[in-house]
mmCIF file of C-alpha atoms in Angstrom:
data_model
loop_
_atom_site.group_PDB
_atom_site.id
_atom_site.type_symbol
_atom_site.label_atom_id
_atom_site.label_comp_id
_atom_site.label_asym_id
_atom_site.label_seq_id
_atom_site.Cartn_x
_atom_site.Cartn_y
_atom_site.Cartn_z
ATOM 1 C CA UNK A 13 -29.922 68.989 -30.825
ATOM 2 C CA UNK A 14 -26.288 69.984 -31.541
ATOM 3 C CA UNK A 15 -23.887 67.236 -32.591
ATOM 4 C CA UNK A 16 -20.132 67.540 -33.015
ATOM 5 C CA UNK A 17 -18.214 65.045 -35.139
ATOM 6 C CA UNK A 18 -14.479 65.461 -35.655
ATOM 7 C CA UNK A 19 -13.329 64.686 -39.203
ATOM 8 C CA UNK A 20 -9.632 65.403 -38.882
ATOM 9 C CA UNK A 21 -8.120 63.691 -41.907
ATOM 10 C CA UNK A 22 -8.372 63.094 -45.616
ATOM 11 C CA UNK A 23 -10.071 59.680 -45.304
ATOM 12 C CA UNK A 24 -12.678 61.087 -42.929
ATOM 13 C CA UNK A 25 -13.460 63.889 -45.372
ATOM 14 C CA UNK A 26 -13.629 61.600 -48.394
ATOM 15 C CA UNK A 27 -15.491 58.656 -46.839
ATOM 16 C CA UNK A 28 -17.446 59.768 -43.757
ATOM 17 C CA UNK A 29 -18.539 63.263 -44.756
ATOM 18 C CA UNK A 30 -20.636 62.010 -47.739
ATOM 19 C CA UNK A 31 -22.580 59.845 -45.300
ATOM 20 C CA UNK A 32 -23.069 62.790 -42.973
ATOM 21 C CA UNK A 33 -24.160 64.984 -45.870
ATOM 22 C CA UNK A 34 -26.844 62.429 -46.819
ATOM 23 C CA UNK A 35 -27.984 62.170 -43.193
ATOM 24 C CA UNK A 36 -28.120 65.951 -42.985
ATOM 25 C CA UNK A 37 -30.601 66.001 -45.850
ATOM 26 C CA UNK A 38 -32.760 63.365 -44.156
ATOM 27 C CA UNK A 39 -32.672 64.807 -40.623
ATOM 28 C CA UNK A 40 -32.267 68.495 -41.412
ATOM 29 C CA UNK A 41 -29.257 69.467 -39.296
ATOM 30 C CA UNK A 42 -26.396 71.765 -40.288
ATOM 31 C CA UNK A 43 -22.957 70.426 -41.111
ATOM 32 C CA UNK A 44 -19.895 72.630 -40.584
ATOM 33 C CA UNK A 45 -16.396 71.545 -41.576
ATOM 34 C CA UNK A 46 -13.412 72.659 -39.477
ATOM 35 C CA UNK A 47 -10.157 72.256 -41.400
ATOM 36 C CA UNK A 48 -7.256 71.013 -39.264
ATOM 37 C CA UNK A 49 -3.906 71.558 -40.982
ATOM 38 C CA UNK A 50 -3.045 72.849 -44.429
ATOM 39 C CA UNK A 51 -3.553 69.709 -46.510
ATOM 40 C CA UNK A 52 -7.060 70.657 -47.676
ATOM 41 C CA UNK A 53 -5.824 73.314 -50.102
ATOM 42 C CA UNK A 54 -3.620 70.727 -51.850
ATOM 43 C CA UNK A 55 -6.488 68.320 -52.509
ATOM 44 C CA UNK A 56 -9.245 70.899 -53.091
ATOM 45 C CA UNK A 57 -8.465 70.962 -56.822
ATOM 46 C CA UNK A 58 -9.921 67.441 -57.212
ATOM 47 C CA UNK A 59 -13.521 67.427 -58.469
ATOM 48 C CA UNK A 60 -14.818 65.050 -55.780
ATOM 49 C CA UNK A 61 -13.335 67.173 -52.962
ATOM 50 C CA UNK A 62 -14.752 70.362 -54.510
ATOM 51 C CA UNK A 63 -18.138 68.632 -54.718
ATOM 52 C CA UNK A 64 -18.004 67.769 -51.002
ATOM 53 C CA UNK A 65 -16.754 71.159 -49.804
ATOM 54 C CA UNK A 66 -19.561 72.975 -51.635
ATOM 55 C CA UNK A 67 -22.143 71.019 -49.658
ATOM 56 C CA UNK A 68 -21.083 72.004 -46.117
ATOM 57 C CA UNK A 69 -23.110 74.741 -44.422
ATOM 58 C CA UNK A 70 -19.809 76.458 -43.618
ATOM 59 C CA UNK A 71 -16.070 75.816 -43.518
ATOM 60 C CA UNK A 72 -13.678 77.149 -40.870
ATOM 61 C CA UNK A 73 -9.921 77.116 -41.415
ATOM 62 C CA UNK A 74 -6.758 78.432 -39.743
ATOM 63 C CA UNK A 75 -5.447 80.992 -42.209
ATOM 64 C CA UNK A 76 -6.690 83.802 -44.391
ATOM 65 C CA UNK A 77 -4.864 82.246 -47.336
ATOM 66 C CA UNK A 78 -6.742 78.972 -46.819
ATOM 67 C CA UNK A 79 -10.028 80.875 -46.574
ATOM 68 C CA UNK A 80 -9.221 82.680 -49.812
ATOM 69 C CA UNK A 81 -8.504 79.439 -51.684
ATOM 70 C CA UNK A 82 -11.611 77.660 -50.293
ATOM 71 C CA UNK A 83 -14.092 80.522 -50.528
ATOM 72 C CA UNK A 84 -14.719 80.037 -54.289
ATOM 73 C CA UNK A 85 -15.918 76.537 -53.363
ATOM 74 C CA UNK A 86 -18.009 77.605 -50.388
ATOM 75 C CA UNK A 87 -18.934 81.252 -49.818
ATOM 76 C CA UNK A 88 -19.370 80.588 -46.091
ATOM 77 C CA UNK A 89 -15.688 79.914 -45.422
ATOM 78 C CA UNK A 90 -14.211 81.672 -42.398
ATOM 79 C CA UNK A 91 -10.982 81.937 -40.445
ATOM 80 C CA UNK A 92 -11.147 80.271 -37.058
ATOM 81 C CA UNK A 93 -8.473 81.596 -34.712
ATOM 82 C CA UNK A 94 -5.864 79.032 -33.751
ATOM 83 C CA UNK A 95 -6.201 80.104 -30.107
ATOM 84 C CA UNK A 96 -2.857 81.822 -29.771
ATOM 85 C CA UNK A 97 -2.505 84.448 -27.100
ATOM 86 C CA UNK A 98 -2.064 87.776 -28.868
ATOM 87 C CA UNK A 99 -1.154 89.680 -25.690
ATOM 88 C CA UNK A 100 2.273 91.339 -25.620
ATOM 89 C CA UNK A 101 5.131 89.142 -24.438
ATOM 90 C CA UNK A 102 5.945 89.510 -20.736
ATOM 91 C CA UNK A 103 9.134 91.336 -19.857
ATOM 92 C CA UNK A 104 12.014 89.422 -18.335
ATOM 93 C CA UNK A 105 13.092 91.209 -15.173
ATOM 94 C CA UNK A 106 14.737 88.287 -13.370
ATOM 95 C CA UNK A 107 16.171 85.140 -14.871
ATOM 96 C CA UNK A 108 17.498 82.301 -12.752
ATOM 97 C CA UNK A 109 20.875 80.819 -13.710
ATOM 98 C CA UNK A 110 20.934 77.717 -15.854
ATOM 99 C CA UNK A 111 19.893 76.724 -19.327
ATOM 100 C CA UNK A 112 16.482 77.686 -20.664
ATOM 101 C CA UNK A 113 15.736 75.487 -23.665
ATOM 102 C CA UNK A 114 12.826 76.574 -25.824
ATOM 103 C CA UNK A 115 11.459 74.387 -28.618
ATOM 104 C CA UNK A 116 9.116 75.568 -31.388
ATOM 105 C CA UNK A 117 7.500 72.475 -32.967
ATOM 106 C CA UNK A 118 4.987 73.396 -35.681
ATOM 107 C CA UNK A 119 4.752 74.555 -39.252
ATOM 108 C CA UNK A 120 7.231 77.428 -39.304
ATOM 109 C CA UNK A 121 5.194 80.452 -40.305
ATOM 110 C CA UNK A 122 4.164 83.840 -38.988
ATOM 111 C CA UNK A 123 0.599 82.671 -38.358
ATOM 112 C CA UNK A 124 1.807 79.905 -36.019
ATOM 113 C CA UNK A 125 3.748 82.362 -33.855
ATOM 114 C CA UNK A 126 7.362 81.792 -34.926
ATOM 115 C CA UNK A 127 8.279 85.461 -34.628
ATOM 116 C CA UNK A 128 6.810 85.640 -31.122
ATOM 117 C CA UNK A 129 8.965 82.637 -30.147
ATOM 118 C CA UNK A 130 12.053 84.331 -31.616
ATOM 119 C CA UNK A 131 11.249 87.579 -29.787
ATOM 120 C CA UNK A 132 10.882 85.657 -26.511
ATOM 121 C CA UNK A 133 14.279 84.002 -27.015
ATOM 122 C CA UNK A 134 15.853 87.365 -27.848
ATOM 123 C CA UNK A 135 14.303 88.982 -24.753
ATOM 124 C CA UNK A 136 15.592 86.193 -22.515
ATOM 125 C CA UNK A 137 19.027 86.417 -24.135
ATOM 126 C CA UNK A 138 19.106 90.185 -23.542
ATOM 127 C CA UNK A 139 18.221 89.535 -19.892
ATOM 128 C CA UNK A 140 21.446 87.502 -19.655
ATOM 129 C CA UNK A 141 19.725 84.124 -19.724
ATOM 130 C CA UNK A 142 21.491 81.068 -21.053
ATOM 131 C CA UNK A 143 18.736 80.421 -23.598
ATOM 132 C CA UNK A 144 18.386 78.416 -26.791
ATOM 133 C CA UNK A 145 15.495 78.134 -29.222
ATOM 134 C CA UNK A 146 15.321 75.040 -31.417
ATOM 135 C CA UNK A 147 12.901 75.530 -34.311
ATOM 136 C CA UNK A 148 11.483 72.289 -35.726
ATOM 137 C CA UNK A 149 9.007 71.989 -38.568
ATOM 138 C CA UNK A 150 8.498 72.549 -42.272
ATOM 139 C CA UNK A 151 9.039 76.086 -43.569
ATOM 140 C CA UNK A 152 5.580 77.293 -44.647
ATOM 141 C CA UNK A 153 5.890 81.054 -45.006
ATOM 142 C CA UNK A 154 3.059 82.565 -47.018
ATOM 143 C CA UNK A 155 4.818 85.868 -47.588
ATOM 144 C CA UNK A 156 8.375 85.785 -48.947
ATOM 145 C CA UNK A 157 9.313 88.752 -46.735
ATOM 146 C CA UNK A 158 8.545 86.585 -43.667
ATOM 147 C CA UNK A 159 11.010 83.996 -44.950
ATOM 148 C CA UNK A 160 13.658 86.702 -45.367
ATOM 149 C CA UNK A 161 13.063 88.001 -41.823
ATOM 150 C CA UNK A 162 13.260 84.450 -40.426
ATOM 151 C CA UNK A 163 16.565 83.713 -42.196
ATOM 152 C CA UNK A 164 17.959 87.085 -41.128
ATOM 153 C CA UNK A 165 17.129 86.352 -37.471
ATOM 154 C CA UNK A 166 18.806 82.932 -37.697
ATOM 155 C CA UNK A 167 21.914 84.508 -39.219
ATOM 156 C CA UNK A 168 22.034 87.278 -36.580
ATOM 157 C CA UNK A 169 21.666 84.952 -33.590
ATOM 158 C CA UNK A 170 23.329 81.597 -34.358
ATOM 159 C CA UNK A 171 24.491 81.359 -30.737
ATOM 160 C CA UNK A 172 20.943 80.736 -29.464
ATOM 161 C CA UNK A 173 18.609 80.296 -32.477
ATOM 162 C CA UNK A 174 18.729 77.146 -34.620
ATOM 163 C CA UNK A 175 16.487 75.683 -37.296
ATOM 164 C CA UNK A 176 16.495 71.858 -37.119
ATOM 165 C CA UNK A 177 14.303 71.098 -40.138
ATOM 166 C CA UNK A 178 11.171 69.003 -40.325
ATOM 167 C CA UNK A 179 10.638 65.741 -38.449
ATOM 168 C CA UNK A 180 8.046 62.946 -38.545
ATOM 169 C CA UNK A 181 5.652 61.554 -35.924
ATOM 170 C CA UNK A 182 7.955 59.156 -34.053
ATOM 171 C CA UNK A 183 10.821 61.664 -34.120
ATOM 172 C CA UNK A 184 8.519 64.221 -32.471
ATOM 173 C CA UNK A 185 7.982 61.880 -29.530
ATOM 174 C CA UNK A 186 11.708 61.155 -29.173
ATOM 175 C CA UNK A 187 12.689 64.825 -29.624
ATOM 176 C CA UNK A 188 10.242 65.923 -26.952
ATOM 177 C CA UNK A 189 11.939 63.798 -24.298
#
């Protein structure tokens, strides 16, 4: 019978997954690891972590770069889509008066949709909306050209685009209010 167990952090990987790997041997089920976040690539150089990752039946992660760094440890490492809608952005034909405040709160990178958020803000601005886009999160561009494009967009549109930096857990709750 299928069983799903969420191991979403470092402690769960290091402490609970060895127990699950032993149980897998005894019971005979498959164990797949779904990476949540980018921390796994930082700790995958440690021998114990490499040992664990090699023993999963497969690993799924968010980015091609993560797959590429984990695949030498486990040949069955795949990219699992982060469930973003890849459809074209809707056009803005009518915008009601008033402020439209957009907030992007994530790792700031192409793969998380930052350029789609910027394009949405630009489209609303062109449609005469009073719009602002606050971008909050650590800069995590994989490709240096993406970083250049991001900084160029911020410089071109300081009236409605702003990068606020990275914030912690409690600040996220307060900022969201």
